mmCIF file of C-alpha atoms in Angstrom:
data_model
loop_
_atom_site.group_PDB
_atom_site.id
_atom_site.type_symbol
_atom_site.label_atom_id
_atom_site.label_comp_id
_atom_site.label_asym_id
_atom_site.label_seq_id
_atom_site.Cartn_x
_atom_site.Cartn_y
_atom_site.Cartn_z
ATOM 1 C CA UNK X 281 -219.314 174.153 35.616
ATOM 2 C CA UNK X 282 -217.399 175.810 32.790
ATOM 3 C CA UNK X 283 -216.728 172.506 31.021
ATOM 4 C CA UNK X 284 -220.408 171.586 31.012
ATOM 5 C CA UNK X 285 -221.420 175.029 29.766
ATOM 6 C CA UNK X 286 -218.957 174.692 26.884
ATOM 7 C CA UNK X 287 -220.360 171.247 26.079
ATOM 8 C CA UNK X 288 -223.913 172.619 26.061
ATOM 9 C CA UNK X 289 -222.926 175.583 23.875
ATOM 10 C CA UNK X 290 -221.026 173.521 21.311
ATOM 11 C CA UNK X 291 -223.670 170.789 21.180
ATOM 12 C CA UNK X 292 -226.299 173.445 20.555
ATOM 13 C CA UNK X 293 -224.235 174.960 17.743
ATOM 14 C CA UNK X 294 -223.908 171.525 16.135
ATOM 15 C CA UNK X 295 -227.537 170.524 16.628
ATOM 16 C CA UNK X 296 -228.498 170.602 12.964
ATOM 17 C CA UNK X 297 -225.617 168.333 12.099
ATOM 18 C CA UNK X 298 -226.564 165.858 14.841
ATOM 19 C CA UNK X 299 -230.177 165.834 13.663
ATOM 20 C CA UNK X 300 -229.219 165.065 10.063
ATOM 21 C CA UNK X 301 -226.369 162.602 10.514
ATOM 22 C CA UNK X 302 -226.186 158.868 10.922
ATOM 23 C CA UNK X 303 -222.528 159.283 11.920
ATOM 24 C CA UNK X 304 -223.097 160.798 15.329
ATOM 25 C CA UNK X 305 -220.045 159.122 16.884
ATOM 26 C CA UNK X 306 -217.825 161.141 14.549
ATOM 27 C CA UNK X 307 -219.681 164.328 15.510
ATOM 28 C CA UNK X 308 -219.133 163.617 19.209
ATOM 29 C CA UNK X 309 -215.400 163.184 18.498
ATOM 30 C CA UNK X 310 -215.392 166.485 16.602
ATOM 31 C CA UNK X 311 -217.121 168.163 19.542
ATOM 32 C CA UNK X 312 -214.552 166.623 21.924
ATOM 33 C CA UNK X 313 -211.747 168.000 19.727
ATOM 34 C CA UNK X 314 -213.281 171.480 19.900
ATOM 35 C CA UNK X 315 -213.480 171.192 23.685
ATOM 36 C CA UNK X 316 -209.859 170.025 23.721
ATOM 37 C CA UNK X 317 -208.787 173.216 21.947
ATOM 38 C CA UNK X 318 -210.456 175.069 24.827
ATOM 39 C CA UNK X 319 -208.525 173.050 27.408
ATOM 40 C CA UNK X 320 -211.248 170.500 28.199
ATOM 41 C CA UNK X 321 -209.839 167.001 27.752
ATOM 42 C CA UNK X 322 -212.726 164.623 27.093
ATOM 43 C CA UNK X 323 -213.349 162.040 24.399
ATOM 44 C CA UNK X 324 -216.460 161.770 22.265
ATOM 45 C CA UNK X 325 -217.952 158.997 24.358
ATOM 46 C CA UNK X 326 -217.600 161.038 27.555
ATOM 47 C CA UNK X 327 -219.233 164.033 25.874
ATOM 48 C CA UNK X 328 -222.145 161.943 24.601
ATOM 49 C CA UNK X 329 -222.668 160.311 28.004
ATOM 50 C CA UNK X 330 -222.673 163.696 29.760
ATOM 51 C CA UNK X 331 -225.119 165.110 27.195
ATOM 52 C CA UNK X 332 -227.403 162.104 27.639
ATOM 53 C CA UNK X 333 -227.399 162.626 31.425
ATOM 54 C CA UNK X 334 -228.125 166.330 31.026
ATOM 55 C CA UNK X 335 -231.002 165.601 28.649
ATOM 56 C CA UNK X 336 -232.452 162.973 31.000
ATOM 57 C CA UNK X 337 -232.348 165.458 33.889
ATOM 58 C CA UNK X 338 -233.872 168.173 31.674
ATOM 59 C CA UNK X 339 -236.677 165.825 30.649
ATOM 60 C CA UNK X 340 -237.329 165.027 34.322
ATOM 61 C CA UNK X 341 -237.773 168.744 35.038
ATOM 62 C CA UNK X 342 -240.072 169.206 32.038
ATOM 63 C CA UNK X 343 -242.094 166.135 33.079
ATOM 64 C CA UNK X 344 -242.420 167.470 36.641
ATOM 65 C CA UNK X 345 -240.323 164.715 38.206
ATOM 66 C CA UNK X 346 -237.692 167.223 39.381
ATOM 67 C CA UNK X 347 -237.671 170.893 40.263
ATOM 68 C CA UNK X 348 -236.071 173.370 37.884
ATOM 69 C CA UNK X 349 -233.677 174.407 40.660
ATOM 70 C CA UNK X 350 -232.395 170.823 40.910
ATOM 71 C CA UNK X 351 -230.745 171.132 37.494
ATOM 72 C CA UNK X 352 -227.906 173.662 37.508
ATOM 73 C CA UNK X 353 -227.954 173.975 33.718
ATOM 74 C CA UNK X 354 -231.713 174.185 33.159
ATOM 75 C CA UNK X 355 -231.664 177.750 31.805
ATOM 76 C CA UNK X 356 -228.847 176.977 29.369
ATOM 77 C CA UNK X 357 -230.494 173.769 28.175
ATOM 78 C CA UNK X 358 -233.876 175.441 27.779
ATOM 79 C CA UNK X 359 -232.258 178.124 25.581
ATOM 80 C CA UNK X 360 -231.143 175.352 23.226
ATOM 81 C CA UNK X 361 -233.788 172.677 23.631
ATOM 82 C CA UNK X 362 -236.867 174.787 24.197
ATOM 83 C CA UNK X 363 -239.906 172.644 24.980
ATOM 84 C CA UNK X 364 -239.755 168.901 25.268
ATOM 85 C CA UNK X 365 -236.795 166.925 23.980
ATOM 86 C CA UNK X 366 -238.050 164.366 21.472
ATOM 87 C CA UNK X 367 -236.193 161.128 22.214
ATOM 88 C CA UNK X 368 -232.987 163.060 22.883
ATOM 89 C CA UNK X 369 -233.217 165.082 19.672
ATOM 90 C CA UNK X 370 -232.868 168.786 20.235
ATOM 91 C CA UNK X 371 -234.829 171.492 18.476
ATOM 92 C CA UNK X 372 -233.226 174.933 18.592
ATOM 93 C CA UNK X 373 -235.695 177.777 19.045
ATOM 94 C CA UNK X 374 -233.130 180.545 18.959
ATOM 95 C CA UNK X 375 -229.446 180.953 19.580
ATOM 96 C CA UNK X 376 -228.079 184.103 21.203
#
């Protein structure tokens, strides 16, 4: 659970850069490097795939296809994503 929470936190912190960059693969590698410094050994592709799965599950909850309780990280994702994810792009409402 801790690894995923770190991924969510770091991805949220980098959201503006992801939204304004055509070089997202490099950003995922940078995020993976940051996780590595925290003891989480994943590559950029693994981070992106996990994020994509989390966002798909989040969208299912928002769309009423799944219950909020079915997604362990719903509260954390909602804090970053807010309303509806727009084609996987995240809009930050507020960061703690």
